[in-house]
Short mmCIF file of C-alpha atoms and ligand atoms in Angstrom, two decimals:
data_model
loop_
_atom_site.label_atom_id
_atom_site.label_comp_id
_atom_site.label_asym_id
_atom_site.label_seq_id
_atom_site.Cartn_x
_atom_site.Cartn_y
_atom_site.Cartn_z
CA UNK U 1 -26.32 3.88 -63.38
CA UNK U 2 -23.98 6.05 -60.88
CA UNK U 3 -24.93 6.65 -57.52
CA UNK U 4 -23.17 9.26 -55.17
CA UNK U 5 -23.98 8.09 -51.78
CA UNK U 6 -23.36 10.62 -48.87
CA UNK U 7 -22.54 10.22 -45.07
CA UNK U 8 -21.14 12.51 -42.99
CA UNK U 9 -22.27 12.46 -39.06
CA UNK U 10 -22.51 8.96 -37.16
CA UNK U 11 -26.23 7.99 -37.83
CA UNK U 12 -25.98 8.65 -41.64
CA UNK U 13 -23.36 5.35 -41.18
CA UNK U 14 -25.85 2.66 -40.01
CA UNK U 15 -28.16 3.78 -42.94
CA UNK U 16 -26.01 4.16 -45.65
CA UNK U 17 -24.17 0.38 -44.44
CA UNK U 18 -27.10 -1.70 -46.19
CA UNK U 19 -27.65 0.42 -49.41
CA UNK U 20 -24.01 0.03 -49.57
CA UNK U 21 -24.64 -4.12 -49.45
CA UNK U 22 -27.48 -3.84 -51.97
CA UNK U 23 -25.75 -2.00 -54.50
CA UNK U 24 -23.62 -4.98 -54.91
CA UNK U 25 -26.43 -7.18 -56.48
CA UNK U 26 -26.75 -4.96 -59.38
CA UNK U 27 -23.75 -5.21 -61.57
CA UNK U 28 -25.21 -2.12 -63.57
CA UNK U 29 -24.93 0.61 -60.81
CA UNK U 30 -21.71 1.83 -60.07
CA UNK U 31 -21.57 3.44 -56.45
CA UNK U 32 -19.50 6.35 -54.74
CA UNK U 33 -19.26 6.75 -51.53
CA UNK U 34 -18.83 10.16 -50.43
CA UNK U 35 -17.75 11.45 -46.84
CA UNK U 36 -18.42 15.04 -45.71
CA UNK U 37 -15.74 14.75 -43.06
CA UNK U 38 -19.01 16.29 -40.62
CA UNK U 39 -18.06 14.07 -38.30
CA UNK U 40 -14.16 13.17 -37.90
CA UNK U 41 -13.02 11.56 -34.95
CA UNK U 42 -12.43 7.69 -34.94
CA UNK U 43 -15.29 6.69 -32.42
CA UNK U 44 -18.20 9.09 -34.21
CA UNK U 45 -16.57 8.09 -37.76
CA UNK U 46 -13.82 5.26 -38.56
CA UNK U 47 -15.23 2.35 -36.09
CA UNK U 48 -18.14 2.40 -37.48
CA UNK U 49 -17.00 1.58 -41.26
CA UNK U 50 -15.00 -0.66 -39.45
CA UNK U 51 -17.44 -2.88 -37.41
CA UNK U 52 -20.63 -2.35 -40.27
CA UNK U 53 -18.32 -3.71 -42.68
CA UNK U 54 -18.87 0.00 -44.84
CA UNK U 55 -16.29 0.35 -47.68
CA UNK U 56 -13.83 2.86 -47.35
CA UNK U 57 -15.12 6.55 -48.82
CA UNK U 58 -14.07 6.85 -52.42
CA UNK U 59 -13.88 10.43 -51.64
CA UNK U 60 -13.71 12.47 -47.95
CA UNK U 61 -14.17 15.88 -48.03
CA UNK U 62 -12.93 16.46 -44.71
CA UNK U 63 -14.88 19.36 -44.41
CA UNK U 64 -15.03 18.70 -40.15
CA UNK U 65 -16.67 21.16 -37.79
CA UNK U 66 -17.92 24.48 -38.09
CA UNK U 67 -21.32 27.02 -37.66
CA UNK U 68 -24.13 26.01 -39.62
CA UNK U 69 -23.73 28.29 -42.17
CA UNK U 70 -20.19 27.49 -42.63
CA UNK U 71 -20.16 23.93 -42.03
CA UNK U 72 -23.25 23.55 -44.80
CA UNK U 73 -20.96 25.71 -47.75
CA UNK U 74 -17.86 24.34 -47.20
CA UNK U 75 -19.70 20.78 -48.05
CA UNK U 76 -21.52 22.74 -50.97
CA UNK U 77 -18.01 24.56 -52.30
CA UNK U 78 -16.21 21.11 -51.77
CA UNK U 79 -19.05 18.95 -52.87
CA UNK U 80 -19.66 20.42 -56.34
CA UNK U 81 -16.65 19.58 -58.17
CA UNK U 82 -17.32 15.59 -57.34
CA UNK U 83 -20.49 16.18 -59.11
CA UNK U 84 -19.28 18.19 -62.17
CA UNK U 85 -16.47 15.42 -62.31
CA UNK U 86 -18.16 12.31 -61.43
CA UNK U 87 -21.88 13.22 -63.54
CA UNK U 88 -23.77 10.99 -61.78
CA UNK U 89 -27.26 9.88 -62.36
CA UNK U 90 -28.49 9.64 -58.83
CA UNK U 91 -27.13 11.25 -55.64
CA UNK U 92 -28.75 9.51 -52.30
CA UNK U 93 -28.64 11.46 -49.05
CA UNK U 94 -29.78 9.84 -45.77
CA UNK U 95 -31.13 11.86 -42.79
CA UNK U 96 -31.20 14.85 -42.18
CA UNK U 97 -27.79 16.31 -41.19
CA UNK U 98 -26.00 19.25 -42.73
CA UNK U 99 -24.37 16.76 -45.19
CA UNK U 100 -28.22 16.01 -46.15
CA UNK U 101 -29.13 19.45 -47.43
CA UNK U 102 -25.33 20.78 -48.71
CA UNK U 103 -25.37 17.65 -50.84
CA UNK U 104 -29.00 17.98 -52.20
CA UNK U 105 -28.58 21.46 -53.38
CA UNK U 106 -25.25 20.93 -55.08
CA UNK U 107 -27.25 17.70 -56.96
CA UNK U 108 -30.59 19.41 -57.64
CA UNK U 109 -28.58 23.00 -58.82
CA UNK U 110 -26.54 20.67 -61.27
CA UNK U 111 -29.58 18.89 -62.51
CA UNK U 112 -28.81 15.38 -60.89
CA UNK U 113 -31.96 13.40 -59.61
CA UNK U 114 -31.99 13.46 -55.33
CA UNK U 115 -33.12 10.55 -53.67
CA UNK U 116 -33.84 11.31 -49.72
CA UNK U 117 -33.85 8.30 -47.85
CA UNK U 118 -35.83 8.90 -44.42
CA UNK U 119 -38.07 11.24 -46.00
CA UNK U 120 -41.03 12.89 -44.96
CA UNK U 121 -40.46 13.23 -40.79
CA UNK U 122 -41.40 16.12 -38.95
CA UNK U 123 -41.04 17.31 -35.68
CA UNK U 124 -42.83 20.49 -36.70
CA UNK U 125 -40.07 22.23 -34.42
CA UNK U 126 -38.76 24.50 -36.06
CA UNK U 127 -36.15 25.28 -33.93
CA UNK U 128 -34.17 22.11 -34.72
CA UNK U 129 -31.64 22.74 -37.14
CA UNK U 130 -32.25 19.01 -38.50
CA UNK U 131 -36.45 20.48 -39.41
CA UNK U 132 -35.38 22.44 -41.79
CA UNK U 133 -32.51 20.38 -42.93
CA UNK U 134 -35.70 17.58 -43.76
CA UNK U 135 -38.13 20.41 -45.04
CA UNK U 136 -35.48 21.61 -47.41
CA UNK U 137 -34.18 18.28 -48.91
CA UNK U 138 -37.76 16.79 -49.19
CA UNK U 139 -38.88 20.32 -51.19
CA UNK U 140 -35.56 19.52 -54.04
CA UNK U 141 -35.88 15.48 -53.87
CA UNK U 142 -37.16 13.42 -56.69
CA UNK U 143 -36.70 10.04 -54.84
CA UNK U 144 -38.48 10.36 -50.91
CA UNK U 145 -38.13 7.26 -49.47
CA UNK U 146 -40.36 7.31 -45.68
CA UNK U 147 -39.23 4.85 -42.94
CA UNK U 148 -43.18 5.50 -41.74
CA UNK U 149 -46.67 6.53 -42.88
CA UNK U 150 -46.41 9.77 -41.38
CA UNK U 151 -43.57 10.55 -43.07
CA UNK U 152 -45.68 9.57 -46.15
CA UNK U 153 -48.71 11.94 -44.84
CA UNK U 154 -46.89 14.79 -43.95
CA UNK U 155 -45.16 14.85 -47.98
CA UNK U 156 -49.34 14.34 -49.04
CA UNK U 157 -50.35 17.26 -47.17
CA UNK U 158 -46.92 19.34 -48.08
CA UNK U 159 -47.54 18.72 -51.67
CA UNK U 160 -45.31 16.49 -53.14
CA UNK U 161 -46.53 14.26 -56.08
CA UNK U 162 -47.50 11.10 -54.63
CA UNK U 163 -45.47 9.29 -57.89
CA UNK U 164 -42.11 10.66 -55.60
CA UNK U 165 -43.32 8.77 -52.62
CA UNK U 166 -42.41 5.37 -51.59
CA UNK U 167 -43.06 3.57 -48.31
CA UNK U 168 -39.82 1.32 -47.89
CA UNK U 169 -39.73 0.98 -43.73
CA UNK U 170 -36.30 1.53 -41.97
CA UNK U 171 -32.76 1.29 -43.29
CA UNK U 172 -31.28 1.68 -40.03
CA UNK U 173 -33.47 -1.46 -38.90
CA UNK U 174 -31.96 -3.09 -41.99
CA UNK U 175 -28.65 -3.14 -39.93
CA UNK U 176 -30.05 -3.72 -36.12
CA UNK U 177 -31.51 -6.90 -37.51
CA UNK U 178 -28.58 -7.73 -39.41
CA UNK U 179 -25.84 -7.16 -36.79
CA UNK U 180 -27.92 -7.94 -33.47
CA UNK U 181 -26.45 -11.88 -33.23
CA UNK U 182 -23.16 -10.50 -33.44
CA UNK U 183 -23.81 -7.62 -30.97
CA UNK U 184 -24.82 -9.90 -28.45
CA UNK U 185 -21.19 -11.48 -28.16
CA UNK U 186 -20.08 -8.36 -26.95
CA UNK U 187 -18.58 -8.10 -23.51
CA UNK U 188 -19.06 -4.79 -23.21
CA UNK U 189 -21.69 -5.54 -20.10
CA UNK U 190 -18.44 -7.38 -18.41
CA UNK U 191 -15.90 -4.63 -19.32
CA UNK U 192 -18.44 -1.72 -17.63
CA UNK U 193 -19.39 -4.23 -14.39
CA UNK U 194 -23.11 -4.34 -15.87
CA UNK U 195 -25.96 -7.12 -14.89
CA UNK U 196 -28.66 -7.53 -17.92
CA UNK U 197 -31.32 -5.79 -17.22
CA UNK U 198 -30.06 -4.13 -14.49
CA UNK U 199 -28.51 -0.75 -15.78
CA UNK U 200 -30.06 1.98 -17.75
CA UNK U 201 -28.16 4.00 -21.05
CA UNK U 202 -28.17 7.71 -21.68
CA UNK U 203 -27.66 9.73 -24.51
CA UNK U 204 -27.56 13.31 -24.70
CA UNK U 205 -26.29 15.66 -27.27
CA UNK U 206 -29.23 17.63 -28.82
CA UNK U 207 -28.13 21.57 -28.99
CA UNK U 208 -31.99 22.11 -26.53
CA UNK U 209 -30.62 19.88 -24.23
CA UNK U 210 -26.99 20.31 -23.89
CA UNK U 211 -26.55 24.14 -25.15
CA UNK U 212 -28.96 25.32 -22.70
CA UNK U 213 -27.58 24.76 -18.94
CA UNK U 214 -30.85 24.85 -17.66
CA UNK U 215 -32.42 21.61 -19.96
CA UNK U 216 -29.41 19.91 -18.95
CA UNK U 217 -29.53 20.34 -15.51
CA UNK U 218 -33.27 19.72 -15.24
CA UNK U 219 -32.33 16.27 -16.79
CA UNK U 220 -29.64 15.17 -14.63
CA UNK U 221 -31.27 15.80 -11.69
CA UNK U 222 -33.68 12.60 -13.18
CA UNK U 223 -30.75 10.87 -13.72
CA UNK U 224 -29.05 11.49 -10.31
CA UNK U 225 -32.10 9.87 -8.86
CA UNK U 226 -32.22 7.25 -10.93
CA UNK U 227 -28.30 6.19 -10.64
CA UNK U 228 -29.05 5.60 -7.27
CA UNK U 229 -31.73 2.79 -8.31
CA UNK U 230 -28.75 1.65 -10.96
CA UNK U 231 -26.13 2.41 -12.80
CA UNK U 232 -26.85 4.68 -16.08
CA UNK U 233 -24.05 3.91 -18.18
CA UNK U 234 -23.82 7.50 -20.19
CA UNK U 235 -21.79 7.29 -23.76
CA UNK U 236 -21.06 10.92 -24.11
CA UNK U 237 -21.52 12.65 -27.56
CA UNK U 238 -18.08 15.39 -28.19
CA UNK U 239 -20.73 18.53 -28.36
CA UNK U 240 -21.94 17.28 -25.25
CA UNK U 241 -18.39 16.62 -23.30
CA UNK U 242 -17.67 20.41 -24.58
CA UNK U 243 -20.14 21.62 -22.85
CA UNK U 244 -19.68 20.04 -19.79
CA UNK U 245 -16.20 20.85 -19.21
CA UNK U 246 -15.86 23.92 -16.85
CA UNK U 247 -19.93 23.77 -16.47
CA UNK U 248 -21.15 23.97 -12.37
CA UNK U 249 -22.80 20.76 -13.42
CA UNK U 250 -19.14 19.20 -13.81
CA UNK U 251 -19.08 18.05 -9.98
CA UNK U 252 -22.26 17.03 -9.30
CA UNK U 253 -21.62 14.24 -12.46
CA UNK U 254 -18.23 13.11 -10.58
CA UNK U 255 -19.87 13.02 -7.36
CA UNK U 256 -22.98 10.61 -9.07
CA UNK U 257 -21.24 7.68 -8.50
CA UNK U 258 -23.34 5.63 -10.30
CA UNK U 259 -23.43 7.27 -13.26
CA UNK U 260 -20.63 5.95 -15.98
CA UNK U 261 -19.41 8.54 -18.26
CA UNK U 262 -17.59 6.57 -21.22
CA UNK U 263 -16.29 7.47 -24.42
CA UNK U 264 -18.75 7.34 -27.78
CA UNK U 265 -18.96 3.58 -28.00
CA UNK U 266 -19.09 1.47 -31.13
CA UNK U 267 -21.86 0.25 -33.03
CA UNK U 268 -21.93 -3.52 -31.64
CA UNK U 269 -21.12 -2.51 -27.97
CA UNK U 270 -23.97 0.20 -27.99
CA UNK U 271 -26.66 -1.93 -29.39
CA UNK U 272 -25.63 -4.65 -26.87
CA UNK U 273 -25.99 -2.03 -23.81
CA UNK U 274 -29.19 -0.89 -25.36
CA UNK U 275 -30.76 -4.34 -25.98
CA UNK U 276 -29.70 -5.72 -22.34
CA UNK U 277 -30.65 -2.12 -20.42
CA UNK U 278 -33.43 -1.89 -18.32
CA UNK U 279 -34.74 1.48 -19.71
CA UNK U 280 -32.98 4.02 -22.43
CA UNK U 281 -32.57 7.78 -22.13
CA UNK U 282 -31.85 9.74 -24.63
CA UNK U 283 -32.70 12.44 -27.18
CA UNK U 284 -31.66 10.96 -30.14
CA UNK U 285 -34.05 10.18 -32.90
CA UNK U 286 -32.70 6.66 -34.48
CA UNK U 287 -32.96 5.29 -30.95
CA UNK U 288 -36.43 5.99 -30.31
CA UNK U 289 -36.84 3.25 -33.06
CA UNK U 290 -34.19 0.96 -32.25
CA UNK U 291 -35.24 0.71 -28.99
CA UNK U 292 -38.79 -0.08 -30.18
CA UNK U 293 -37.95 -2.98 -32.37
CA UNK U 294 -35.21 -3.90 -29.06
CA UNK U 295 -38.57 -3.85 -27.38
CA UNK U 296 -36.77 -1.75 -24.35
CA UNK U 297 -38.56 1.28 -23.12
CA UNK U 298 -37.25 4.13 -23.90
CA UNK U 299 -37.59 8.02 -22.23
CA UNK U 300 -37.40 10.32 -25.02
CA UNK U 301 -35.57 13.55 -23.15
CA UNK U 302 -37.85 15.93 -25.94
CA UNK U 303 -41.11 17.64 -26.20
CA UNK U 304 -41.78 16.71 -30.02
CA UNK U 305 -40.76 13.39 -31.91
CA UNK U 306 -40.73 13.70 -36.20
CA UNK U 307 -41.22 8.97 -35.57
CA UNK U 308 -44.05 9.85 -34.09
CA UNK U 309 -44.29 5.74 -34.86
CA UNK U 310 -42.06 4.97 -31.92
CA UNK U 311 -44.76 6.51 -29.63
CA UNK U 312 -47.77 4.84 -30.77
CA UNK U 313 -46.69 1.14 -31.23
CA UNK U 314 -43.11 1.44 -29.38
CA UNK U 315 -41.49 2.14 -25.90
CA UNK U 316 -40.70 5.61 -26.57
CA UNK U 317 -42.46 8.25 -24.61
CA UNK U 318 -42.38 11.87 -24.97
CA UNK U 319 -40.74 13.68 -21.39
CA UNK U 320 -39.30 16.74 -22.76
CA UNK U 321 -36.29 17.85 -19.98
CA UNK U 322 -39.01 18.04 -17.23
CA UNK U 323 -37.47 16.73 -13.85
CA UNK U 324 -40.87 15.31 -12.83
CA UNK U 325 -42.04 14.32 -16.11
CA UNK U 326 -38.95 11.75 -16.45
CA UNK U 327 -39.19 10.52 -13.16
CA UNK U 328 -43.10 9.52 -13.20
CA UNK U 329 -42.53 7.87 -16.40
CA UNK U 330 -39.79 5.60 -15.05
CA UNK U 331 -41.71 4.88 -12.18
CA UNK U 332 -44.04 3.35 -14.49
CA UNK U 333 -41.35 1.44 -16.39
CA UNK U 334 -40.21 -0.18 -13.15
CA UNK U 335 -44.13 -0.52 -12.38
CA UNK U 336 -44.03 -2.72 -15.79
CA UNK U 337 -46.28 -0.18 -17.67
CA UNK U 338 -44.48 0.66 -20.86
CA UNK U 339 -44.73 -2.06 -23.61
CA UNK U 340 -44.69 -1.90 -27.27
CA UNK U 341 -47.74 -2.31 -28.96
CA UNK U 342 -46.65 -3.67 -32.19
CA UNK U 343 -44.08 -3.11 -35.17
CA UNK U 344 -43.47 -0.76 -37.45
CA UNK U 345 -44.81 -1.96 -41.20
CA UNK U 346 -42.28 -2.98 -43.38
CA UNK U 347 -39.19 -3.07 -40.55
CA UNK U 348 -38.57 -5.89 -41.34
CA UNK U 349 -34.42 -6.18 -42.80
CA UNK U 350 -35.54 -5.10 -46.07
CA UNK U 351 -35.64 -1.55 -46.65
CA UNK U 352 -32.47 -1.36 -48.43
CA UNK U 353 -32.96 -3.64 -51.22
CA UNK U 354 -36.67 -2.01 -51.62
CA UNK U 355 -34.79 1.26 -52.74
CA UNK U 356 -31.95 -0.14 -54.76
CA UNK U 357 -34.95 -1.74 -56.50
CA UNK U 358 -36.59 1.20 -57.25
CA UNK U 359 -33.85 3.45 -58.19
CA UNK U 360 -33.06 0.85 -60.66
CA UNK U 361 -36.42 0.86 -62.11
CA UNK U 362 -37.43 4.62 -61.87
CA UNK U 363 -34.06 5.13 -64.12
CA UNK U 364 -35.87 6.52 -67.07
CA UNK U 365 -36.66 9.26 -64.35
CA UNK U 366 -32.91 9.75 -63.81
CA UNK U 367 -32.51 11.63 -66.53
CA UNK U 368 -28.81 13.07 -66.40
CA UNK U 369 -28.85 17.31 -67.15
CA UNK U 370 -25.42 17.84 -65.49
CA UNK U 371 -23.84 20.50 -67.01
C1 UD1 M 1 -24.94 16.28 -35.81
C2 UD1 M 1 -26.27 16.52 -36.51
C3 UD1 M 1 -27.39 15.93 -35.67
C4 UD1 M 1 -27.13 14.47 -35.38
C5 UD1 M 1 -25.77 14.34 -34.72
C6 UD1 M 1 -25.43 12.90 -34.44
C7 UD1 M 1 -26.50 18.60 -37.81
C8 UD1 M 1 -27.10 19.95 -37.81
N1 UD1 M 1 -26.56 17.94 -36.62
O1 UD1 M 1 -24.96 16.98 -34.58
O2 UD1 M 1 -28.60 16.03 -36.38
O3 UD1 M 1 -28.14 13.98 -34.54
O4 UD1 M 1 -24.77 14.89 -35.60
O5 UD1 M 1 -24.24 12.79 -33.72
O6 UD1 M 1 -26.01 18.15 -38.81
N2 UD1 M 1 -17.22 17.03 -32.81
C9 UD1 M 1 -16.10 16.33 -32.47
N3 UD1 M 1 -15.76 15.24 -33.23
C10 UD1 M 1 -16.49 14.84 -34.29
C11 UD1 M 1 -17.64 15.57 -34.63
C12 UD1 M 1 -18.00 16.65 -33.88
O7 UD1 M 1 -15.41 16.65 -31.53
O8 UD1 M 1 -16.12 13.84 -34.94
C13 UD1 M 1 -17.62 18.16 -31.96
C14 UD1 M 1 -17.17 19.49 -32.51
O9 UD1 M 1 -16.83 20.29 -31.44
C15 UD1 M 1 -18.41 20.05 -33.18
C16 UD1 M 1 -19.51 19.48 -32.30
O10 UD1 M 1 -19.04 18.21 -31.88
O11 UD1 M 1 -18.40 21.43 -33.23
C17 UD1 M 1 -20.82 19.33 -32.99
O12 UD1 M 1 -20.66 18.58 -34.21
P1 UD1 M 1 -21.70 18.81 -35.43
O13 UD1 M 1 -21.45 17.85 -36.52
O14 UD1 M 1 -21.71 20.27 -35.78
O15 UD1 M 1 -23.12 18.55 -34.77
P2 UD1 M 1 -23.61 17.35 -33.83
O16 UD1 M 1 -24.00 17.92 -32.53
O17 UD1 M 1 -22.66 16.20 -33.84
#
């Protein structure tokens, strides 16, 4: 059985790292690892292969940056020739990225069998790009593989055969779990000055947050309050460091002088500053459910949440870019009033080797009409 595996931006990297792992216990499957080349520069790409122990791409399509449109059909023009060539039976996409959809269609147009893993989330924004990248891939997959029941519920109500539907829980809790011993011996908290517990983290780089001046600036005058409380260490994402350069905003960040900007950090030293932080911002989706298993509460800078999970047993809660809204809900973190509720079924390390298993035995679905 051949499996095209696809990454391309940062979080497809922590999710694709176990599958990689539990591929090797099945000396039938023979696995590619494909690399859109979405996202390029050593700290967003390389270091993360690197620390997560990821084998090097068989094939990198270096397709890099670009609009949308542009970015999504150069990974269709460049992606279709590995399939024609390679004739696998299964391609897996992770996500839901513009590597997640270009790769689908050039599968499901060729006749090879699409396995989504994180299907089945919904914001039910349809103003994020990465909505209708999910819509779009679950509609053309034949393997949907949910991290959560809703995910599971929202393919039920959209239509999709319930035979296509497996709850697996969370590959990108496969590796958290896996790596969190080793995080812990980072010294990033010495390197950055930082007292456990006593910092917070924030991550930006959502196009509603950081395209729009006026999101942005809503949000860091939150975080200029806060930084006076503690330091808010601040990792900053390239689309986001763009957009800052040259913006009125600029000065007021330099003049916050407790506020850290530091380059994209690696996979260890991130999950160490997350699991020893005080309280998380951010608007990124995989850490709304890292920092629920971390147990850490987290501030989700958005008005909608497709892990809607992360919400109702977690530490994530929903404050949009609403000055007010963000500061009332960290005065209740530092009143002790956030606290997960529970965990997430099945996030529990095994996700990965769930799908591997089933792949393997829903082969006689795989059957190969590659032309
Ligand atoms: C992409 C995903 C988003 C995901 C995020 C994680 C889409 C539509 N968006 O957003 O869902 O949450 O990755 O990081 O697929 N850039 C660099 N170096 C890089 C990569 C990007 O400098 O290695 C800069 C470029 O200026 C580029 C910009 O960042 O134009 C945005 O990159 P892009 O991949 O288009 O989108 P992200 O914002 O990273």
């Amino acid at each position: 059985m051949k499996i095209i595996n696809i990454v391309g931006a940062r979080p497809n990297l922590m999710k694709i790292a176990p599958l990689m792992e539990a591929y090797a216990d099945y000396p039938d499957i023979e696995s590619i690892l494909v690399h859109t080349g979405q996202h390029y520069d050593d700290r967003m790409s390389d270091l993360f292969f690197h620390q997560l122990g990821i084998p090097e791409p068989d094939i990198n399509l270096e397709v890099g940056s670009g609009s949308h449109a542009a970015q999504t059909a150069e990974i269709m023009k460049a992606f279709e020739p590995v399939v024609l060539e390679q004739r696998p039976d299964v391609v897996l996409v992770v996500g839901d990225v513009n590597s997640t959809i270009a790769c689908g269609l050039v599968a499901v147009k060729l006749g090879v069998k699409l396995a989504h893993v994180e299907a089945g989330l919904r914001s039910f924004d349809r103003t994020m790009p990465e909505e209708i990248n999910r819509i779009l891939t679950d509609a053309i997959s034949d393997f949907l593989f949910s991290s959560e029941q809703s995910g599971v519920d929202n393919l039920l109500r959209e239509g999709v055969p319930k035979e296509k539907i497996f709850l697996v829980g969370n590959v990108m809790i496969d590796t958290l779990l896996k790596y969190r011993s080793k995080a812990e011996a980072s010294k990033v908290l010495e390197e950055l000055g930082l007292e456990p517990g006593g910092y917070a983290v924030l991550t930006l780089h959502r196009p509603s947050n950081v395209d729009d001046s006026s999101a942005f600036e809503r949000i860091f005058n939150a975080v200029e309050v806060i930084q006076r409380d503690m330091p808010v260490v601040f990792p900053i994402h390239p689309r986001t460091r763009k957009n800052m350069e040259g913006s009125p905003l600029a000065d007021r960040m330099h003049e916050a002088r407790n506020l850290r900007v530091i380059e994209p950090a690696g996979y260890l030293e991130f999950l160490k500053l997350m699991s020893s932080a005080r309280l998380v911002l951010t608007d990124s989706g995989g850490i709304q459910e890292e920092t629920t298993i971390l147990n850490v509460p987290c501030l989700t800078l958005r008005e909608n949440t497709e892990r809607p999970i992360t919400v109702k047993l977690g530490t994530s809660r929903l404050v949009g870019s609403n000055t007010e809204r963000i500061l009332s809900a960290y005065k209740d973190i530092m009143a002790g009033r956030i606290r997960r509720q529970g965990t997430p079924e099945l996030w529990d390390g095994k996700a990965a080797s769930r799908i591997v298993r089933i792949l393997v035995e829903g082969r006689s679905l795989s059957g190969r009409r590659t032309t």
